[in-house]
Amino acid sequence: MPYPTTPLTYKQKSLIAELSYLVFVSVLSPFAVGYQIWGNLSFTFSLVLLNILDILAIVLYYRAYLPLTVGRKKYWLFVLLLPVYIMIYEVWGRLTTIAMIHMPFVPKAYRDNLQSAHPEDFSHGYFNQTLGYTSLVLLAATSIYVIRLLFKNQENLNTLETAKLRLELDHLKQQVQPHFFFNTLNNMYALSVQASPKTPQMIADLSAIMRYVLYNSRHEKVSLEREIDFIKSYIHLENVRHDKPEAIEFMIQGNISHIDIEPLLFLPLIENTFKHSLQKNISDKWVKIVLAIDDDELIFQTTNPVAWTAEDDIEGGIGLHNVIKRLELLYPGKHTLLMHQSDGIYTVTLTIQLPQ
């Protein structure tokens, strides 16, 4: 069974790029060059060790010097301090060379070769390493800084896009709430005009539903079990208005535990069935709602009779437009929403791929 993978953060990507660069510059490249020159592993590993000791000066360049100058757009400061950094880099290189000379496990011939360059004596020349090699290392380090910067900018862009997406989803969710309450209050008004004894019970049921809609819908996700409880309460509220409670059939298939879903996602679909069947002048009024859980899919289907073609309402209805937009934002490429009418029966089938 495939395991879910978590996308790498920009810090993780930066760290991987940085480590790859340091391994290449301090280990792989010196090893290849050293073995080609000497064909001797002890000399080759000594060169690798010398380059590893130089890592601190390289890291200082792209972790401190570039962020403080180029990173703050102080290019004049970069130019002004560049000779200072090169001096620091060179002094550090001499210090690591002197340290290598005093390491007894380094082959004596290699240490003698280092000693012949007189790293402790600046009178023999300031640059202990060639300026071309130093420039090559610093250019490579600059590329690492740019890569880290690109990863950070991409992360900031993703954060902004996520925030924008959340605002859009919240807006769509807020559209559902007044639409739902408007429909329910209309029903309550009709019952109160008729002085129906069902009105007090309907108000009590609505109070519980309002609590869920107003507070639980603030969460990004709720358990499917809680959402089903809400659906059952809403169906009970609708049943109060009708003399045939069996007109609404709600079936649940499969294991609904340990599954989270966006709150109120199914509500507009349920409202649509009540609107086109139970609340219209149809002789045979009924609604069938099925929620099924497969291994990796959630299927939500509503079926109801209609007196006319429902496409007109689909084009302009707030509810279905809301569902379609939320699905596009929440499950891009991982859902299907099919609407079909045949012989006066209207069926809506929503399929969502569940995360593994």
Short mmCIF file of C-alpha atoms in Angstrom, two decimals:
data_model
loop_
_atom_site.label_atom_id
_atom_site.label_comp_id
_atom_site.label_asym_id
_atom_site.label_seq_id
_atom_site.Cartn_x
_atom_site.Cartn_y
_atom_site.Cartn_z
CA MET A 1 0.00 0.00 0.00
CA PRO A 2 1.50 3.39 -0.95
CA TYR A 3 2.32 5.69 1.91
CA PRO A 4 1.39 9.38 1.81
CA THR A 5 4.25 11.75 1.23
CA THR A 6 4.58 15.18 2.74
CA PRO A 7 5.94 17.94 0.46
CA LEU A 8 9.33 19.26 1.50
CA THR A 9 9.44 22.71 3.07
CA TYR A 10 11.71 25.35 1.63
CA LYS A 11 14.09 24.85 4.58
CA GLN A 12 14.34 21.14 3.84
CA LYS A 13 14.90 21.80 0.14
CA SER A 14 17.55 24.41 0.97
CA LEU A 15 19.31 22.04 3.35
CA ILE A 16 19.39 19.27 0.73
CA ALA A 17 20.80 21.66 -1.88
CA GLU A 18 23.35 23.02 0.59
CA LEU A 19 24.55 19.60 1.72
CA SER A 20 24.77 18.43 -1.89
CA TYR A 21 26.91 21.44 -2.75
CA LEU A 22 29.21 21.01 0.26
CA VAL A 23 29.67 17.30 -0.39
CA PHE A 24 30.53 18.01 -4.02
CA VAL A 25 32.94 20.88 -3.30
CA SER A 26 34.61 19.41 -0.21
CA VAL A 27 34.54 15.66 -0.87
CA LEU A 28 33.71 14.47 -4.38
CA SER A 29 35.59 17.09 -6.40
CA PRO A 30 38.81 16.99 -4.27
CA PHE A 31 38.72 13.18 -4.27
CA ALA A 32 38.46 13.03 -8.07
CA VAL A 33 41.20 15.62 -8.57
CA GLY A 34 43.50 14.17 -5.91
CA TYR A 35 43.25 10.59 -7.13
CA GLN A 36 43.87 11.72 -10.71
CA ILE A 37 47.02 13.60 -9.67
CA TRP A 38 48.54 11.16 -7.19
CA GLY A 39 46.75 7.84 -7.63
CA ASN A 40 47.34 7.51 -3.88
CA LEU A 41 44.42 7.18 -1.48
CA SER A 42 46.27 8.57 1.54
CA PHE A 43 47.21 11.76 -0.33
CA THR A 44 43.72 11.95 -1.85
CA PHE A 45 41.97 11.66 1.54
CA SER A 46 44.34 14.29 2.94
CA LEU A 47 43.23 16.71 0.21
CA VAL A 48 39.60 15.91 1.01
CA LEU A 49 40.23 16.62 4.71
CA LEU A 50 41.87 19.94 3.87
CA ASN A 51 38.81 20.98 1.84
CA ILE A 52 36.44 19.88 4.60
CA LEU A 53 38.30 22.14 7.03
CA ASP A 54 37.67 25.05 4.64
CA ILE A 55 33.87 24.56 4.77
CA LEU A 56 33.38 27.07 7.59
CA ALA A 57 34.72 29.97 5.51
CA ILE A 58 32.52 28.96 2.56
CA VAL A 59 29.39 28.71 4.73
CA LEU A 60 30.19 32.13 6.20
CA TYR A 61 30.09 33.53 2.66
CA TYR A 62 26.59 32.44 1.63
CA ARG A 63 25.00 32.27 5.09
CA ALA A 64 26.16 35.63 6.47
CA TYR A 65 28.08 37.81 3.99
CA LEU A 66 25.65 37.55 1.04
CA PRO A 67 22.42 37.86 3.13
CA LEU A 68 23.77 40.95 4.91
CA THR A 69 24.81 42.65 1.68
CA VAL A 70 23.08 41.37 -1.46
CA GLY A 71 20.11 40.06 0.54
CA ARG A 72 19.42 43.58 1.82
CA LYS A 73 20.13 45.11 -1.59
CA LYS A 74 23.24 46.83 -0.24
CA TYR A 75 25.33 46.15 -3.31
CA TRP A 76 27.79 48.90 -2.46
CA LEU A 77 28.45 47.16 0.85
CA PHE A 78 29.04 43.88 -1.00
CA VAL A 79 31.73 45.52 -3.16
CA LEU A 80 33.22 47.33 -0.18
CA LEU A 81 33.49 44.23 2.01
CA LEU A 82 34.51 41.77 -0.69
CA PRO A 83 38.28 42.33 -0.13
CA VAL A 84 37.67 41.88 3.60
CA TYR A 85 35.96 38.55 3.07
CA ILE A 86 38.68 37.34 0.66
CA MET A 87 41.24 38.19 3.34
CA ILE A 88 39.25 36.22 5.92
CA TYR A 89 38.92 33.31 3.49
CA GLU A 90 42.65 33.32 2.80
CA VAL A 91 43.64 33.57 6.48
CA TRP A 92 41.28 30.70 7.31
CA GLY A 93 42.80 28.64 4.49
CA ARG A 94 46.30 29.25 5.89
CA LEU A 95 45.16 28.29 9.40
CA THR A 96 43.65 25.01 8.19
CA THR A 97 46.85 24.27 6.25
CA ILE A 98 48.95 24.88 9.38
CA ALA A 99 46.59 22.61 11.32
CA MET A 100 47.02 19.87 8.69
CA ILE A 101 50.81 20.18 8.94
CA HIS A 102 50.60 19.29 12.65
CA MET A 103 48.28 16.29 12.20
CA PRO A 104 50.43 13.15 12.68
CA PHE A 105 48.03 10.83 10.81
CA VAL A 106 48.49 12.86 7.60
CA PRO A 107 51.27 11.35 5.43
CA LYS A 108 54.59 13.09 6.08
CA ALA A 109 55.25 13.66 2.39
CA TYR A 110 51.92 15.46 2.08
CA ARG A 111 52.63 17.58 5.16
CA ASP A 112 56.06 18.48 3.78
CA ASN A 113 54.38 19.56 0.57
CA LEU A 114 52.06 21.85 2.54
CA GLN A 115 54.98 23.19 4.59
CA SER A 116 56.87 24.10 1.43
CA ALA A 117 54.19 26.71 0.71
CA HIS A 118 55.04 28.46 4.01
CA PRO A 119 51.40 29.16 4.99
CA GLU A 120 52.54 30.99 8.13
CA ASP A 121 54.65 33.48 6.15
CA PHE A 122 52.78 36.20 4.22
CA SER A 123 56.03 37.47 2.77
CA HIS A 124 55.96 34.58 0.29
CA GLY A 125 52.75 35.89 -1.21
CA TYR A 126 49.36 36.72 0.23
CA PHE A 127 47.31 34.11 -1.64
CA ASN A 128 48.03 30.62 -0.43
CA GLN A 129 45.48 29.33 -2.98
CA THR A 130 45.12 30.49 -6.57
CA LEU A 131 42.73 33.38 -7.13
CA GLY A 132 41.02 31.41 -9.90
CA TYR A 133 40.20 28.50 -7.57
CA THR A 134 38.94 30.89 -4.89
CA SER A 135 36.71 32.67 -7.42
CA LEU A 136 35.30 29.34 -8.63
CA VAL A 137 34.41 28.26 -5.08
CA LEU A 138 32.76 31.60 -4.29
CA LEU A 139 30.75 31.57 -7.53
CA ALA A 140 29.47 28.11 -6.68
CA ALA A 141 28.61 29.31 -3.17
CA THR A 142 26.75 32.26 -4.69
CA SER A 143 24.65 29.84 -6.73
CA ILE A 144 23.69 28.03 -3.50
CA TYR A 145 22.61 31.35 -1.99
CA VAL A 146 20.45 32.06 -5.05
CA ILE A 147 18.90 28.57 -4.90
CA ARG A 148 18.09 29.01 -1.20
CA LEU A 149 16.54 32.38 -2.00
CA LEU A 150 14.41 30.88 -4.78
CA PHE A 151 13.16 28.15 -2.45
CA LYS A 152 12.23 30.76 0.15
CA ASN A 153 10.42 32.95 -2.38
CA GLN A 154 8.51 29.90 -3.64
CA GLU A 155 7.49 29.06 -0.08
CA ASN A 156 6.28 32.63 0.48
CA LEU A 157 4.30 32.45 -2.76
CA ASN A 158 2.74 29.13 -1.73
CA THR A 159 1.83 30.62 1.66
CA LEU A 160 0.10 33.56 -0.02
CA GLU A 161 -1.75 31.24 -2.40
CA THR A 162 -2.86 29.06 0.52
CA ALA A 163 -4.09 32.11 2.42
CA LYS A 164 -5.97 33.28 -0.66
CA LEU A 165 -7.50 29.83 -1.09
CA ARG A 166 -8.59 29.76 2.55
CA LEU A 167 -10.23 33.17 2.21
CA GLU A 168 -12.09 32.02 -0.89
CA LEU A 169 -13.25 28.81 0.83
CA ASP A 170 -14.40 30.77 3.87
CA HIS A 171 -16.35 33.09 1.59
CA LEU A 172 -18.03 30.14 -0.10
CA LYS A 173 -18.81 28.57 3.27
CA GLN A 174 -20.38 31.81 4.46
CA GLN A 175 -22.61 31.76 1.38
CA VAL A 176 -24.00 28.39 2.44
CA GLN A 177 -25.03 29.57 5.91
CA PRO A 178 -27.47 32.40 5.03
CA HIS A 179 -28.83 30.36 2.13
CA PHE A 180 -29.59 27.48 4.53
CA PHE A 181 -31.11 29.70 7.22
CA PHE A 182 -33.19 31.61 4.67
CA ASN A 183 -34.77 28.38 3.44
CA THR A 184 -35.38 27.04 6.95
CA LEU A 185 -36.89 30.28 8.27
CA ASN A 186 -39.22 30.35 5.30
CA ASN A 187 -40.44 26.91 6.25
CA MET A 188 -40.87 27.96 9.89
CA TYR A 189 -42.83 31.01 8.82
CA ALA A 190 -45.21 28.85 6.79
CA LEU A 191 -45.83 26.57 9.78
CA SER A 192 -46.31 29.46 12.20
CA VAL A 193 -48.90 31.07 9.89
CA GLN A 194 -50.80 27.80 9.98
CA ALA A 195 -50.49 27.77 13.80
CA SER A 196 -48.91 24.34 13.46
CA PRO A 197 -48.09 22.51 16.74
CA LYS A 198 -44.88 21.39 15.07
CA THR A 199 -43.41 24.90 15.18
CA PRO A 200 -41.92 24.74 18.74
CA GLN A 201 -40.16 21.43 17.95
CA MET A 202 -38.89 22.84 14.68
CA ILE A 203 -37.43 25.86 16.51
CA ALA A 204 -35.68 23.56 18.99
CA ASP A 205 -34.23 21.45 16.17
CA LEU A 206 -33.14 24.54 14.28
CA SER A 207 -31.32 25.83 17.36
CA ALA A 208 -29.12 22.73 17.49
CA ILE A 209 -28.47 22.88 13.75
CA MET A 210 -27.60 26.58 13.91
CA ARG A 211 -25.02 25.82 16.58
CA TYR A 212 -23.32 23.33 14.28
CA VAL A 213 -23.48 25.57 11.21
CA LEU A 214 -22.19 28.65 13.03
CA TYR A 215 -19.43 27.06 15.10
CA ASN A 216 -18.33 23.71 13.66
CA SER A 217 -18.25 25.05 10.14
CA ARG A 218 -15.38 27.33 11.17
CA HIS A 219 -13.09 24.31 11.22
CA GLU A 220 -11.29 23.30 8.06
CA LYS A 221 -12.47 19.73 8.56
CA VAL A 222 -14.80 17.80 10.85
CA SER A 223 -15.25 14.09 11.37
CA LEU A 224 -17.57 12.43 8.87
CA GLU A 225 -19.53 11.03 11.81
CA ARG A 226 -20.34 14.54 13.08
CA GLU A 227 -21.31 15.68 9.60
CA ILE A 228 -23.64 12.70 9.28
CA ASP A 229 -25.23 13.57 12.63
CA PHE A 230 -25.84 17.07 11.28
CA ILE A 231 -27.40 15.65 8.10
CA LYS A 232 -29.71 13.42 10.17
CA SER A 233 -30.79 16.43 12.24
CA TYR A 234 -31.48 18.42 9.12
CA ILE A 235 -33.50 15.57 7.63
CA HIS A 236 -35.51 15.35 10.87
CA LEU A 237 -36.15 19.08 10.65
CA GLU A 238 -37.48 18.65 7.12
CA ASN A 239 -39.61 15.68 8.17
CA VAL A 240 -41.45 17.90 10.68
CA ARG A 241 -43.03 19.70 7.73
CA HIS A 242 -44.39 16.57 6.08
CA ASP A 243 -46.90 13.88 6.95
CA LYS A 244 -44.76 11.10 5.46
CA PRO A 245 -41.46 10.77 7.38
CA GLU A 246 -40.56 7.77 5.23
CA ALA A 247 -40.41 10.11 2.21
CA ILE A 248 -36.76 10.83 3.03
CA GLU A 249 -34.46 7.82 3.00
CA PHE A 250 -30.88 8.25 4.18
CA MET A 251 -28.56 5.25 3.89
CA ILE A 252 -24.96 4.91 5.03
CA GLN A 253 -22.71 2.20 3.65
CA GLY A 254 -19.16 1.31 4.67
CA ASN A 255 -16.93 2.35 7.56
CA ILE A 256 -17.30 6.07 8.30
CA SER A 257 -14.88 6.21 11.23
CA HIS A 258 -11.50 7.98 11.02
CA ILE A 259 -12.56 10.04 8.00
CA ASP A 260 -12.56 13.83 7.98
CA ILE A 261 -14.54 15.99 5.57
CA GLU A 262 -15.08 19.67 4.93
CA PRO A 263 -18.16 20.84 6.89
CA LEU A 264 -21.40 21.58 5.04
CA LEU A 265 -20.04 20.20 1.78
CA PHE A 266 -23.15 18.05 1.14
CA LEU A 267 -25.71 20.53 2.48
CA PRO A 268 -26.48 22.33 -0.83
CA LEU A 269 -27.02 18.97 -2.55
CA ILE A 270 -29.50 17.91 0.14
CA GLU A 271 -31.27 21.27 0.00
CA ASN A 272 -31.55 20.87 -3.75
CA THR A 273 -33.38 17.56 -3.41
CA PHE A 274 -35.87 19.01 -0.90
CA LYS A 275 -36.43 22.04 -3.11
CA HIS A 276 -37.18 20.07 -6.29
CA SER A 277 -39.15 17.24 -4.72
CA LEU A 278 -40.59 17.67 -1.24
CA GLN A 279 -41.37 21.36 -1.57
CA LYS A 280 -43.04 21.13 -4.98
CA ASN A 281 -46.47 20.01 -6.11
CA ILE A 282 -45.50 16.46 -7.03
CA SER A 283 -47.89 13.58 -6.38
CA ASP A 284 -45.18 11.09 -5.42
CA LYS A 285 -42.73 12.94 -3.19
CA TRP A 286 -39.62 11.11 -2.08
CA VAL A 287 -35.90 11.64 -1.60
CA LYS A 288 -33.16 9.04 -1.45
CA ILE A 289 -29.75 9.97 -0.08
CA VAL A 290 -26.84 7.52 -0.02
CA LEU A 291 -23.42 8.02 1.51
CA ALA A 292 -21.03 5.16 0.76
CA ILE A 293 -17.39 4.65 1.74
CA ASP A 294 -15.23 2.43 -0.42
CA ASP A 295 -11.55 1.66 0.16
CA ASP A 296 -10.37 4.98 -1.21
CA GLU A 297 -13.55 6.78 -2.29
CA LEU A 298 -16.45 8.61 -0.73
CA ILE A 299 -19.64 8.54 -2.78
CA PHE A 300 -22.55 10.84 -1.99
CA GLN A 301 -25.66 10.44 -4.12
CA THR A 302 -29.06 12.08 -4.05
CA THR A 303 -32.06 10.93 -6.07
CA ASN A 304 -35.47 12.59 -6.27
CA PRO A 305 -38.37 13.11 -8.68
CA VAL A 306 -38.70 16.48 -10.41
CA ALA A 307 -41.62 18.06 -12.18
CA TRP A 308 -39.47 19.75 -14.83
CA THR A 309 -35.95 20.00 -16.13
CA ALA A 310 -33.67 21.06 -13.31
CA GLU A 311 -30.92 22.52 -15.49
CA ASP A 312 -32.45 26.00 -15.23
CA ASP A 313 -31.90 25.99 -11.48
CA ILE A 314 -28.44 24.55 -11.83
CA GLU A 315 -27.37 27.44 -13.97
CA GLY A 316 -28.43 30.08 -11.46
CA GLY A 317 -28.66 28.29 -8.11
CA ILE A 318 -26.32 29.47 -5.39
CA GLY A 319 -26.12 26.04 -3.77
CA LEU A 320 -24.81 23.92 -6.65
CA HIS A 321 -22.49 26.65 -7.89
CA ASN A 322 -21.11 26.78 -4.36
CA VAL A 323 -20.51 23.02 -4.24
CA ILE A 324 -18.83 22.99 -7.66
CA LYS A 325 -16.47 25.83 -6.70
CA ARG A 326 -15.58 24.34 -3.31
CA LEU A 327 -14.85 20.97 -4.90
CA GLU A 328 -12.55 22.60 -7.45
CA LEU A 329 -10.61 24.28 -4.65
CA LEU A 330 -10.56 21.38 -2.17
CA TYR A 331 -10.23 18.36 -4.46
CA PRO A 332 -8.68 19.48 -7.76
CA GLY A 333 -8.50 16.45 -10.03
CA LYS A 334 -9.73 14.19 -7.22
CA HIS A 335 -13.50 14.39 -7.55
CA THR A 336 -16.35 13.97 -10.00
CA LEU A 337 -19.80 15.56 -9.81
CA LEU A 338 -22.35 14.04 -12.18
CA MET A 339 -25.94 15.30 -12.62
CA HIS A 340 -28.41 13.22 -14.59
CA GLN A 341 -32.15 13.38 -15.28
CA SER A 342 -34.18 10.59 -16.82
CA ASP A 343 -37.92 9.89 -16.80
CA GLY A 344 -38.60 12.59 -14.22
CA ILE A 345 -35.91 11.28 -11.82
CA TYR A 346 -33.00 13.57 -11.02
CA THR A 347 -29.74 12.06 -9.69
CA VAL A 348 -26.62 13.81 -8.44
CA THR A 349 -23.53 11.69 -7.73
CA LEU A 350 -20.46 13.13 -6.02
CA THR A 351 -17.32 10.97 -5.83
CA ILE A 352 -14.30 12.10 -3.81
CA GLN A 353 -10.95 10.33 -3.68
CA LEU A 354 -9.97 9.91 -0.05
CA PRO A 355 -6.34 10.39 1.04
CA GLN A 356 -4.48 7.13 1.64
#
